[in-house]
Amino acid sequence: MNLNYALPQREDLLVRGLLCGEEILYCLPYDLNERGSYVDGYFIITKTRIILLCNGEIASEYKIKAGEDYLAEDLVSSGRIEGVFGGEVCVLAYYTMEHVPRYAYAQRILNELAVGEMPKIESIDDEKKCPKCGRAYLKRTKICPHCLSKISAFGKIAMVVKPSWYLYVIILVLFWCNSGVMLYQPLVNRYIVDRAILPMSSGTMPLSLPILVFYIALIAACNLAVSLIGVGRQYVTTEASSRLARDLKNMVYSKVQELSISYLDEQKTGNLMNRISRDTQRVQNFIQNIASQAVNEIFLLLGVLIALFLYNWKMAALAVLPIPLVVVFCGGVHDRMHKMYRNQWVKMDKLNSFLNDILNGIRVVKAFGQEERAIGQFQDDAESVRRLTTKTEHFYATLIPAIRFLMTLGSLMITFYGASLVLKERLSVGELLQFSTYASYLYGRLEWFSMLPRWMSEAANAIERIFEVLDHEPEITDEKNAVDADIKGNISMVNVTFGYKTYQPVVKNLSVDINHGEMIGLVGHSGAGKSTVINLLMRLYDADEGDIFIDGINIRNLSQASFKSQIGVVLQETFLFSGTILENIRYAKPEATIDEVIRAAKIANAHDFIVSFPNGYDTRVGERGQRLSGGERQRIAIARAVLTDPKILILDEATASVDTETEQLIQEALKRLIKGRTTIAIAHRLSTLKNADRIMVMDHGKLAEFGTHEALMQNEGIYYTLVMAQKKMSAIKAL
Amino acid sequence: MSPQRGFGPPPGGMPPGMEKPRRKMGIGKFTDIVYLLPENITFYKTKGGLIGAKTKDYDGRANLFRIFPLNLENKYISVRDKDLTELGIIEDMEIFPQEQIELMNDELNKRYFIPKITKVIEAKEEFGNYFWNVETTAGERKFSMRDLANNVIHKKNGAIVLVDVDGSRYEMEDVYKTAGKALKFLDIWL
């Protein structure tokens, strides 16, 4: 992100004159004044001064050291930077949300300069907008939609079908054959009419019976050939399109697995599911039924046009007369069709996401007696899908007859002109029949092509949505030289700063060393940054500043697969997959033996209750493990963590949602589990951290205290206050 | 989202303006709602150009928040001290003298800076991004939007609020009259 904009020439001269050689360290734009109007301003920072330029004039100047406590305050839809001058808070500048991240840096810069330090602050954030045209980049990309060299959606699909190219060549050959046979048939019909049915009118010799039989057999052979080619074509296109659908499904699914948590957090599950299943199905249908047919139709259309013009160019000209009208008409409605289908899809997506939400949370809906409301909401959404679908279909239903009508005009003209030639005996009836058949082929193709915008719109939307996922770059990727390493579990965090929005750090300048085998308790008020520390340690996110080392190796240089296979996690809300208990325990290590599974279950205090189930380890846990109690699910999760023999263990409120008796069982299990492993445990109930070697106390993203329980109690800081508060609460509860 | 995807609070965090450590939100001493009346609070302009408030127990910088910023703009104003501890709530600004209302509005309009779109000069969709060039009550502005489903907010009075990719907001009072070309892609969200 640019923190040092170049000033326009005039302003540059003006400022240089004022600065007398002093260097501009940072120069940020600001675009609002205190009256709430947009302005063209610059916020210039030198070593000693702040200079504000507004609409080409110097607006104000401040001495940095005269102020203190500089703050970039986010308002709801704008921001302001202020400082305390002579004990009074003064606003220096207002800006829109576009510049909020820049002024978060400016705050740090000014506070460092105010205390006489020389800031070395550089932004690691990317610009969100194209420097050429100012438009926003496409989400999570550096692609400007305006400046993009436009690769069509169908071009992208061509890349995916490449491995099965030979199947498409076979399809093409079959289509050529099909078109050839179809074009030949009217010629045979003409011979039969002119020579057998109406020989006198055409002035030709009547056919002998064997020749007639030959022609009839020829028609039968043509029909048979068309049918056989059709069967062959269907086989090959089905094979090709199902391969394509499989590849697309695999690509989207793999991409979803690769994408970072931050992207997945923004997506609705139903929406992603649609892309993997429904959109890929739609593309398959398009390739199987439409795209292949389109090739056939194009060949036939060209063949028919050539045949018509070779035969009688005047009649051919009449036949093609409606084509420009149809093309203009279809072109005109294409955009509207595209929009209507996209809107329909958006509403369908909303409906599916809602359904997904409600079905996942059905227990909450029922517990609060909100069934009626859920039904009402669903009905509203379903109604709006119905409205849009009806609107689209009505439009479509009007479009097709209109096109048909346009094409009948051409047909009428051919009939009139052809019949007049027959009457003048300049054309035989057979020839007119042959010509009319070709013309009907032509109109059939045109009608088919008139429907193409609808099919293409549907498929293009599906393809766009699939590639929206495929084109995303995961934020956390393996470095080129990433290594697989067997880790011991020494953790070192050096000056780590991180924010979900980089300009709002949640963890600030955190430095801590943890030895392997140590158990560390992580405590602090909610929002203090505990979970974020764990997210960073698990490399669900990368730190914005600073580094995390595992056994001296930078976490970024460890391959994710290898690193994550050596981490075990037990969360407050345990997620079990639909399947048996055995499958769930084996989840992270599918090759584990039965012995290993039982031993893990025993360590987790789970073996006894599992055995008591009628189906033992083969008990199905239900979706998300709903058939088990919270404590049971938790212990299975512990067994799952034990099985991988993790070197680093993360416990996030592992016993927060269970009763005291179960908690004891789980605590016992955890005690066995953490032995010899580096353990980081978040707990609100501080008594659960009695086994911790050291306690990390987080406060507003910073490491406030770090030491043993005894040392921290003696210190009488935040930890002491938390412990005393909980003791008081326990005493009250005991009453 | 499943709980295994991540831990802790979502990236969004607290509403803007309420997450700064220096202005940490304090825990109110009482759970009762304290309604502020003209006789127990007076607003004034500070030397630094901000709004100050004087009550029986407090005299200093004030921070004003709309509790229902979309639909009850002039009612239920949360008044907070410099540390963002709530001093009380103004149920209806209208009961205050005009000069006090102006002071409050001046501060609120800065916090909730939402210019009104008066004319759409250009609006087009490009690969899922929506580019706008508009005239607003604050001047001409170009901005980009994404994901209209989540960034077109409806107000109860029929107006809509557009949120651009940076989080800046723009209000359109009479959509059908003002939106022009933008109706092409906007109508589905109306």
JSON list of C-alpha atoms in Angstrom, two decimals, chain A residues 31-32 34 36-38 69-78 80 82 84 88-91 94 96-98 107 128-129 134-139 145-146 148 150-151 261 264-265 267-269 272 339 342-344 346-347 388 391 500-501 504 508 531 534-535 538 540-541 569 571 573 575 577 624 640 650 652 700, chain B residues 1-12 16-24 46-50 61-63 65 84 106-107 109-115 122 124-131 136-147 149-150 164-170 183-185 187-189:
[
{"chain": "A", "resi": 31, "resn": "ASP", "atom": "CA", "xyz": [-10.44, 13.50, 0.70]},
{"chain": "A", "resi": 32, "resn": "LEU", "atom": "CA", "xyz": [-12.87, 15.04, 3.19]},
{"chain": "A", "resi": 34, "resn": "GLU", "atom": "CA", "xyz": [-14.72, 19.07, 8.32]},
{"chain": "A", "resi": 36, "resn": "GLY", "atom": "CA", "xyz": [-18.35, 16.76, 5.01]},
{"chain": "A", "resi": 37, "resn": "SER", "atom": "CA", "xyz": [-17.47, 17.63, 1.40]},
{"chain": "A", "resi": 38, "resn": "TYR", "atom": "CA", "xyz": [-15.04, 15.78, -0.81]},
{"chain": "A", "resi": 69, "resn": "ASP", "atom": "CA", "xyz": [-1.07, 10.61, 21.44]},
{"chain": "A", "resi": 70, "resn": "TYR", "atom": "CA", "xyz": [-1.88, 10.71, 17.72]},
{"chain": "A", "resi": 71, "resn": "LEU", "atom": "CA", "xyz": [-4.88, 8.58, 16.88]},
{"chain": "A", "resi": 72, "resn": "ALA", "atom": "CA", "xyz": [-6.46, 7.50, 13.60]},
{"chain": "A", "resi": 73, "resn": "GLU", "atom": "CA", "xyz": [-10.05, 7.02, 14.61]},
{"chain": "A", "resi": 74, "resn": "ASP", "atom": "CA", "xyz": [-12.39, 4.92, 12.48]},
{"chain": "A", "resi": 75, "resn": "LEU", "atom": "CA", "xyz": [-15.81, 6.45, 12.28]},
{"chain": "A", "resi": 76, "resn": "VAL", "atom": "CA", "xyz": [-18.70, 4.56, 10.73]},
{"chain": "A", "resi": 77, "resn": "SER", "atom": "CA", "xyz": [-18.18, 5.55, 7.14]},
{"chain": "A", "resi": 78, "resn": "SER", "atom": "CA", "xyz": [-15.09, 7.73, 7.33]},
{"chain": "A", "resi": 80, "resn": "ARG", "atom": "CA", "xyz": [-10.24, 11.18, 11.19]},
{"chain": "A", "resi": 82, "resn": "GLU", "atom": "CA", "xyz": [-6.28, 13.58, 15.58]},
{"chain": "A", "resi": 84, "resn": "VAL", "atom": "CA", "xyz": [-3.45, 16.02, 21.52]},
{"chain": "A", "resi": 88, "resn": "GLU", "atom": "CA", "xyz": [-6.72, 19.49, 23.75]},
{"chain": "A", "resi": 89, "resn": "VAL", "atom": "CA", "xyz": [-7.66, 16.86, 21.16]},
{"chain": "A", "resi": 90, "resn": "CYS", "atom": "CA", "xyz": [-7.46, 18.44, 17.69]},
{"chain": "A", "resi": 91, "resn": "VAL", "atom": "CA", "xyz": [-8.62, 16.86, 14.44]},
{"chain": "A", "resi": 94, "resn": "TYR", "atom": "CA", "xyz": [-10.87, 13.69, 7.74]},
{"chain": "A", "resi": 96, "resn": "THR", "atom": "CA", "xyz": [-13.09, 8.38, 3.53]},
{"chain": "A", "resi": 97, "resn": "MET", "atom": "CA", "xyz": [-12.87, 4.66, 4.22]},
{"chain": "A", "resi": 98, "resn": "GLU", "atom": "CA", "xyz": [-10.58, 4.23, 1.23]},
{"chain": "A", "resi": 107, "resn": "GLN", "atom": "CA", "xyz": [-0.81, 7.09, 13.55]},
{"chain": "A", "resi": 128, "resn": "LYS", "atom": "CA", "xyz": [-7.28, -2.72, -3.54]},
{"chain": "A", "resi": 129, "resn": "LYS", "atom": "CA", "xyz": [-7.56, -0.59, -6.64]},
{"chain": "A", "resi": 134, "resn": "GLY", "atom": "CA", "xyz": [-8.99, 3.51, -10.07]},
{"chain": "A", "resi": 135, "resn": "ARG", "atom": "CA", "xyz": [-11.54, 0.70, -10.21]},
{"chain": "A", "resi": 136, "resn": "ALA", "atom": "CA", "xyz": [-11.49, -1.96, -7.50]},
{"chain": "A", "resi": 137, "resn": "TYR", "atom": "CA", "xyz": [-9.68, -5.19, -8.31]},
{"chain": "A", "resi": 138, "resn": "LEU", "atom": "CA", "xyz": [-11.76, -8.35, -8.52]},
{"chain": "A", "resi": 139, "resn": "LYS", "atom": "CA", "xyz": [-12.11, -9.79, -5.05]},
{"chain": "A", "resi": 145, "resn": "PRO", "atom": "CA", "xyz": [-12.09, -5.96, -14.48]},
{"chain": "A", "resi": 146, "resn": "HIS", "atom": "CA", "xyz": [-11.73, -2.91, -16.69]},
{"chain": "A", "resi": 148, "resn": "LEU", "atom": "CA", "xyz": [-8.35, -7.18, -18.01]},
{"chain": "A", "resi": 150, "resn": "LYS", "atom": "CA", "xyz": [-10.93, -10.61, -21.47]},
{"chain": "A", "resi": 151, "resn": "ILE", "atom": "CA", "xyz": [-10.67, -14.39, -21.62]},
{"chain": "A", "resi": 261, "resn": "ILE", "atom": "CA", "xyz": [-9.73, -19.83, 6.33]},
{"chain": "A", "resi": 264, "resn": "LEU", "atom": "CA", "xyz": [-13.92, -19.72, 3.57]},
{"chain": "A", "resi": 265, "resn": "ASP", "atom": "CA", "xyz": [-15.16, -17.65, 6.50]},
{"chain": "A", "resi": 267, "resn": "GLN", "atom": "CA", "xyz": [-18.44, -17.87, 1.99]},
{"chain": "A", "resi": 268, "resn": "LYS", "atom": "CA", "xyz": [-21.74, -19.48, 2.77]},
{"chain": "A", "resi": 269, "resn": "THR", "atom": "CA", "xyz": [-21.57, -23.27, 2.86]},
{"chain": "A", "resi": 272, "resn": "LEU", "atom": "CA", "xyz": [-19.91, -23.45, -2.14]},
{"chain": "A", "resi": 339, "resn": "LYS", "atom": "CA", "xyz": [-29.35, -10.83, -16.69]},
{"chain": "A", "resi": 342, "resn": "ARG", "atom": "CA", "xyz": [-28.25, -14.47, -13.40]},
{"chain": "A", "resi": 343, "resn": "ASN", "atom": "CA", "xyz": [-30.87, -12.90, -11.19]},
{"chain": "A", "resi": 344, "resn": "GLN", "atom": "CA", "xyz": [-32.69, -16.22, -11.01]},
{"chain": "A", "resi": 346, "resn": "VAL", "atom": "CA", "xyz": [-28.78, -15.30, -7.28]},
{"chain": "A", "resi": 347, "resn": "LYS", "atom": "CA", "xyz": [-32.20, -15.86, -5.74]},
{"chain": "A", "resi": 388, "resn": "LEU", "atom": "CA", "xyz": [-38.29, -14.48, -11.22]},
{"chain": "A", "resi": 391, "resn": "LYS", "atom": "CA", "xyz": [-40.80, -13.69, -15.47]},
{"chain": "A", "resi": 500, "resn": "TYR", "atom": "CA", "xyz": [-7.67, -9.79, 10.48]},
{"chain": "A", "resi": 501, "resn": "LYS", "atom": "CA", "xyz": [-7.61, -6.34, 8.93]},
{"chain": "A", "resi": 504, "resn": "GLN", "atom": "CA", "xyz": [-6.24, -3.17, 13.09]},
{"chain": "A", "resi": 508, "resn": "LYS", "atom": "CA", "xyz": [0.77, -6.83, 18.76]},
{"chain": "A", "resi": 531, "resn": "SER", "atom": "CA", "xyz": [-7.65, -17.43, 19.83]},
{"chain": "A", "resi": 534, "resn": "ILE", "atom": "CA", "xyz": [-3.61, -20.14, 18.33]},
{"chain": "A", "resi": 535, "resn": "ASN", "atom": "CA", "xyz": [-4.78, -19.42, 14.78]},
{"chain": "A", "resi": 538, "resn": "MET", "atom": "CA", "xyz": [-1.74, -23.46, 13.56]},
{"chain": "A", "resi": 540, "resn": "LEU", "atom": "CA", "xyz": [-4.49, -20.71, 9.63]},
{"chain": "A", "resi": 541, "resn": "TYR", "atom": "CA", "xyz": [-3.22, -17.19, 9.03]},
{"chain": "A", "resi": 569, "resn": "VAL", "atom": "CA", "xyz": [-6.44, -29.90, 18.26]},
{"chain": "A", "resi": 571, "resn": "LEU", "atom": "CA", "xyz": [-11.86, -27.53, 20.58]},
{"chain": "A", "resi": 573, "resn": "GLU", "atom": "CA", "xyz": [-17.23, -27.38, 20.07]},
{"chain": "A", "resi": 575, "resn": "PHE", "atom": "CA", "xyz": [-16.88, -31.51, 15.14]},
{"chain": "A", "resi": 577, "resn": "PHE", "atom": "CA", "xyz": [-18.00, -36.27, 10.73]},
{"chain": "A", "resi": 624, "resn": "ARG", "atom": "CA", "xyz": [-21.81, -33.74, 13.33]},
{"chain": "A", "resi": 640, "resn": "ARG", "atom": "CA", "xyz": [-8.54, -38.52, 17.51]},
{"chain": "A", "resi": 650, "resn": "ILE", "atom": "CA", "xyz": [-3.81, -27.11, 21.09]},
{"chain": "A", "resi": 652, "resn": "ASP", "atom": "CA", "xyz": [-9.22, -24.43, 23.09]},
{"chain": "A", "resi": 700, "resn": "HIS", "atom": "CA", "xyz": [-5.45, -6.11, 24.28]},
{"chain": "B", "resi": 1, "resn": "MET", "atom": "CA", "xyz": [-19.26, -22.09, 9.31]},
{"chain": "B", "resi": 2, "resn": "SER", "atom": "CA", "xyz": [-18.11, -25.12, 11.12]},
{"chain": "B", "resi": 3, "resn": "PRO", "atom": "CA", "xyz": [-16.29, -24.53, 14.37]},
{"chain": "B", "resi": 4, "resn": "GLN", "atom": "CA", "xyz": [-13.17, -26.25, 12.97]},
{"chain": "B", "resi": 5, "resn": "ARG", "atom": "CA", "xyz": [-12.55, -23.59, 10.37]},
{"chain": "B", "resi": 6, "resn": "GLY", "atom": "CA", "xyz": [-11.11, -21.11, 12.83]},
{"chain": "B", "resi": 7, "resn": "PHE", "atom": "CA", "xyz": [-11.14, -19.95, 16.37]},
{"chain": "B", "resi": 8, "resn": "GLY", "atom": "CA", "xyz": [-12.37, -16.88, 18.11]},
{"chain": "B", "resi": 9, "resn": "PRO", "atom": "CA", "xyz": [-14.21, -13.81, 16.91]},
{"chain": "B", "resi": 10, "resn": "PRO", "atom": "CA", "xyz": [-14.86, -13.24, 13.21]},
{"chain": "B", "resi": 11, "resn": "PRO", "atom": "CA", "xyz": [-12.49, -10.90, 11.37]},
{"chain": "B", "resi": 12, "resn": "GLY", "atom": "CA", "xyz": [-15.10, -8.13, 11.44]},
{"chain": "B", "resi": 16, "resn": "PRO", "atom": "CA", "xyz": [-16.09, 0.74, 13.71]},
{"chain": "B", "resi": 17, "resn": "GLY", "atom": "CA", "xyz": [-15.07, 3.36, 16.19]},
{"chain": "B", "resi": 18, "resn": "MET", "atom": "CA", "xyz": [-15.57, 1.16, 19.21]},
{"chain": "B", "resi": 19, "resn": "GLU", "atom": "CA", "xyz": [-12.50, -1.04, 19.17]},
{"chain": "B", "resi": 20, "resn": "LYS", "atom": "CA", "xyz": [-9.67, 1.36, 19.88]},
{"chain": "B", "resi": 21, "resn": "PRO", "atom": "CA", "xyz": [-7.74, 0.52, 23.03]},
{"chain": "B", "resi": 22, "resn": "ARG", "atom": "CA", "xyz": [-7.21, 4.13, 24.05]},
{"chain": "B", "resi": 23, "resn": "ARG", "atom": "CA", "xyz": [-10.95, 4.68, 23.99]},
{"chain": "B", "resi": 24, "resn": "LYS", "atom": "CA", "xyz": [-11.79, 1.43, 25.61]},
{"chain": "B", "resi": 46, "resn": "THR", "atom": "CA", "xyz": [-14.21, 22.04, 22.20]},
{"chain": "B", "resi": 47, "resn": "LYS", "atom": "CA", "xyz": [-11.16, 24.15, 21.33]},
{"chain": "B", "resi": 48, "resn": "GLY", "atom": "CA", "xyz": [-9.99, 21.32, 19.06]},
{"chain": "B", "resi": 49, "resn": "GLY", "atom": "CA", "xyz": [-13.23, 21.47, 17.06]},
{"chain": "B", "resi": 50, "resn": "LEU", "atom": "CA", "xyz": [-14.86, 18.41, 18.59]},
{"chain": "B", "resi": 61, "resn": "ARG", "atom": "CA", "xyz": [-15.06, 15.38, 25.06]},
{"chain": "B", "resi": 62, "resn": "ALA", "atom": "CA", "xyz": [-18.20, 13.48, 24.06]},
{"chain": "B", "resi": 63, "resn": "ASN", "atom": "CA", "xyz": [-18.70, 10.68, 21.57]},
{"chain": "B", "resi": 65, "resn": "PHE", "atom": "CA", "xyz": [-23.46, 7.06, 18.51]},
{"chain": "B", "resi": 84, "resn": "LEU", "atom": "CA", "xyz": [-16.51, 5.58, 25.51]},
{"chain": "B", "resi": 106, "resn": "ASP", "atom": "CA", "xyz": [-22.55, 18.14, 13.21]},
{"chain": "B", "resi": 107, "resn": "GLU", "atom": "CA", "xyz": [-20.74, 15.38, 15.13]},
{"chain": "B", "resi": 109, "resn": "ASN", "atom": "CA", "xyz": [-22.89, 13.50, 10.44]},
{"chain": "B", "resi": 110, "resn": "LYS", "atom": "CA", "xyz": [-19.13, 13.16, 10.70]},
{"chain": "B", "resi": 111, "resn": "ARG", "atom": "CA", "xyz": [-19.31, 9.78, 12.40]},
{"chain": "B", "resi": 112, "resn": "TYR", "atom": "CA", "xyz": [-22.03, 8.56, 10.05]},
{"chain": "B", "resi": 113, "resn": "PHE", "atom": "CA", "xyz": [-20.77, 10.19, 6.87]},
{"chain": "B", "resi": 114, "resn": "ILE", "atom": "CA", "xyz": [-23.25, 9.04, 4.23]},
{"chain": "B", "resi": 115, "resn": "PRO", "atom": "CA", "xyz": [-23.58, 11.47, 1.33]},
{"chain": "B", "resi": 122, "resn": "GLU", "atom": "CA", "xyz": [-22.17, 6.17, -14.95]},
{"chain": "B", "resi": 124, "resn": "LYS", "atom": "CA", "xyz": [-21.81, -0.56, -15.03]},
{"chain": "B", "resi": 125, "resn": "GLU", "atom": "CA", "xyz": [-21.08, -4.11, -14.13]},
{"chain": "B", "resi": 126, "resn": "GLU", "atom": "CA", "xyz": [-17.68, -5.58, -14.95]},
{"chain": "B", "resi": 127, "resn": "PHE", "atom": "CA", "xyz": [-17.07, -9.22, -14.00]},
{"chain": "B", "resi": 128, "resn": "GLY", "atom": "CA", "xyz": [-19.00, -9.01, -10.75]},
{"chain": "B", "resi": 129, "resn": "ASN", "atom": "CA", "xyz": [-17.66, -5.57, -9.80]},
{"chain": "B", "resi": 130, "resn": "TYR", "atom": "CA", "xyz": [-20.02, -2.61, -10.05]},
{"chain": "B", "resi": 131, "resn": "PHE", "atom": "CA", "xyz": [-18.44, 0.66, -11.02]},
{"chain": "B", "resi": 136, "resn": "THR", "atom": "CA", "xyz": [-23.55, 13.36, -4.28]},
{"chain": "B", "resi": 137, "resn": "THR", "atom": "CA", "xyz": [-24.40, 16.02, -1.75]},
{"chain": "B", "resi": 138, "resn": "ALA", "atom": "CA", "xyz": [-20.69, 15.98, -0.85]},
{"chain": "B", "resi": 139, "resn": "GLY", "atom": "CA", "xyz": [-19.42, 16.28, -4.43]},
{"chain": "B", "resi": 140, "resn": "GLU", "atom": "CA", "xyz": [-18.63, 13.97, -7.36]},
{"chain": "B", "resi": 141, "resn": "ARG", "atom": "CA", "xyz": [-17.42, 10.49, -6.49]},
{"chain": "B", "resi": 142, "resn": "LYS", "atom": "CA", "xyz": [-16.30, 7.31, -8.22]},
{"chain": "B", "resi": 143, "resn": "PHE", "atom": "CA", "xyz": [-16.53, 4.05, -6.36]},
{"chain": "B", "resi": 144, "resn": "SER", "atom": "CA", "xyz": [-16.74, 0.29, -6.83]},
{"chain": "B", "resi": 145, "resn": "MET", "atom": "CA", "xyz": [-19.05, -2.23, -5.21]},
{"chain": "B", "resi": 146, "resn": "ARG", "atom": "CA", "xyz": [-19.05, -6.01, -4.98]},
{"chain": "B", "resi": 147, "resn": "ASP", "atom": "CA", "xyz": [-21.57, -8.52, -3.77]},
{"chain": "B", "resi": 149, "resn": "ALA", "atom": "CA", "xyz": [-26.58, -8.98, -1.82]},
{"chain": "B", "resi": 150, "resn": "ASN", "atom": "CA", "xyz": [-24.64, -7.87, 1.22]},
{"chain": "B", "resi": 164, "resn": "ASP", "atom": "CA", "xyz": [-18.51, 0.29, -1.51]},
{"chain": "B", "resi": 165, "resn": "VAL", "atom": "CA", "xyz": [-15.47, -2.02, -1.43]},
{"chain": "B", "resi": 166, "resn": "ASP", "atom": "CA", "xyz": [-13.76, 0.17, 1.16]},
{"chain": "B", "resi": 167, "resn": "GLY", "atom": "CA", "xyz": [-16.77, 0.46, 3.44]},
{"chain": "B", "resi": 168, "resn": "SER", "atom": "CA", "xyz": [-17.79, 4.00, 2.45]},
{"chain": "B", "resi": 169, "resn": "ARG", "atom": "CA", "xyz": [-21.53, 4.49, 2.33]},
{"chain": "B", "resi": 170, "resn": "TYR", "atom": "CA", "xyz": [-23.84, 6.38, -0.01]},
{"chain": "B", "resi": 183, "resn": "LEU", "atom": "CA", "xyz": [-31.34, -0.07, -12.15]},
{"chain": "B", "resi": 184, "resn": "LYS", "atom": "CA", "xyz": [-30.20, -2.70, -14.67]},
{"chain": "B", "resi": 185, "resn": "PHE", "atom": "CA", "xyz": [-28.29, -4.54, -11.96]},
{"chain": "B", "resi": 187, "resn": "ASP", "atom": "CA", "xyz": [-33.44, -3.88, -9.41]},
{"chain": "B", "resi": 188, "resn": "ILE", "atom": "CA", "xyz": [-33.10, -7.45, -8.18]},
{"chain": "B", "resi": 189, "resn": "TRP", "atom": "CA", "xyz": [-31.99, -6.16, -4.77]}
]
